[in-house]
Amino acid sequence: MHPDRKRLIDLIQPRELPPARLDRLLAGGWFRGGPALFRPRVLCMEGGLFSILNIRLPLDGYSPSGSLQRILRRHAGFRTEIGPVQPDADTERLYQAQKARFRGFIFPTLEDFLFAGISRSLFQTREVRVYDGDRLIAASYFDIGARAAASLLGLFDAEYSRLSPGLYTMLCEIRYGIGQGLRWYYPGYVLDGDPSFNYKLRLGDMQYYTFEGRWQRMSRLDPDRLAGNVIHAAIARAELLLSGSPIRPQRHYNVFFSLGYLVNQQDSFLESPLLLICRWHSEDRLIGIDYLFEQGCYRIVEVYVSPDYPDIMLAEYSDAYFAQETELSGIPILEAVLDQDPDAERIVQRLRAFMR
């Protein structure tokens, strides 16, 4: 493994999770997705590869900005309740109505998202509920550790979206955490190169996790060190070296790259999120170049693109998850590594010799 390069994604499914251990995991760059804890460095979806920036907010001395105080005042006339998680028909209604705006993998129901395959007591989950009279207009979910809180999911009625109910429930989570004497609030992640989750940055002066085990202020971010940008730059180097040759490489994104890290099966799922296709042997077999981030090396790979999706996940996919022009139409299975080298020029020379 290349120095200081953790895997692109890790997963753990703990059987026991004392509050202090949850704190340690959150501080180590992990966050909850449904019943498991993940530590991903990149996200591949919707025709792109994006670096993930896990973020957290220090709660000591926290004070919301003027714009956030206005959001609090907008909701002052509504009834807000915070207590143990209790999904019911009202929260499921909000979840089903909101599924269309979710991105990536989506659990079929709120119950699945929170508890699929695990004990209800594993995570100490709290629920924020906001009512307009008897009508539930927003809800959110967050886990509590010994000194930290981690936001999981926000739901709201679209008719009230102008009030910014998603930010309001996060502010409620923050205030709850401060009232419990917590030190950190983890709102999940943002993406480098995609502003969809940047609303979280409005909450305050965030820190981000460097994956070398440190938390730093966002102002110190060096995009060139992010995993997604390292992979993009490496593939761009190979593309440049192939320019002017008879080979016409095409970039394709592998939205199922995480299977190569998380699933132990007879088939070897391709663990690379970005593949430079150089030749198709047939409709479903190809030769390409990928770049292994952890090892810092290129590979010439032979790949079979399977049209069958394995029944190994409890999730569905968002409507915009696949972009047919830039993403493989199935799950790539690694059949052979024909060569590998950390040097782009050498790997391209070998590819040219191989394809003569």
Tab-separated table of N, CA and C in Angstrom, residues 238-245 247-249 352:
chain	number	residue	atom	x	y	z
A	238	ALA	N	-2.479	9.057	-18.240
A	238	ALA	CA	-2.491	7.950	-19.194
A	238	ALA	C	-3.200	8.346	-20.489
A	239	GLU	N	-4.297	9.091	-20.372
A	239	GLU	CA	-5.002	9.571	-21.569
A	239	GLU	C	-4.098	10.426	-22.430
A	240	LEU	N	-3.362	11.318	-21.800
A	240	LEU	CA	-2.471	12.208	-22.547
A	240	LEU	C	-1.403	11.413	-23.294
A	241	LEU	N	-0.862	10.403	-22.641
A	241	LEU	CA	0.177	9.592	-23.279
A	241	LEU	C	-0.371	8.762	-24.432
A	242	LEU	N	-1.659	8.478	-24.397
A	242	LEU	CA	-2.276	7.706	-25.484
A	242	LEU	C	-2.781	8.588	-26.627
A	243	SER	N	-2.778	9.890	-26.430
A	243	SER	CA	-3.269	10.792	-27.483
A	243	SER	C	-2.370	10.681	-28.705
A	244	GLY	N	-2.977	10.706	-29.870
A	244	GLY	CA	-2.228	10.581	-31.113
A	244	GLY	C	-1.946	9.152	-31.525
A	245	SER	N	-2.329	8.179	-30.700
A	245	SER	CA	-2.119	6.769	-31.039
A	245	SER	C	-3.410	6.200	-31.626
A	247	ILE	N	-5.092	3.920	-30.466
A	247	ILE	CA	-5.992	3.589	-29.359
A	247	ILE	C	-6.822	4.820	-29.004
A	248	ARG	N	-8.110	4.642	-28.911
A	248	ARG	CA	-9.019	5.739	-28.563
A	248	ARG	C	-9.672	5.426	-27.212
A	249	PRO	N	-8.994	5.757	-26.122
A	249	PRO	CA	-9.522	5.377	-24.801
A	249	PRO	C	-10.782	6.149	-24.436
A	352	ARG	N	0.423	-0.535	-25.528
A	352	ARG	CA	0.568	-0.445	-26.986
A	352	ARG	C	1.147	-1.718	-27.558
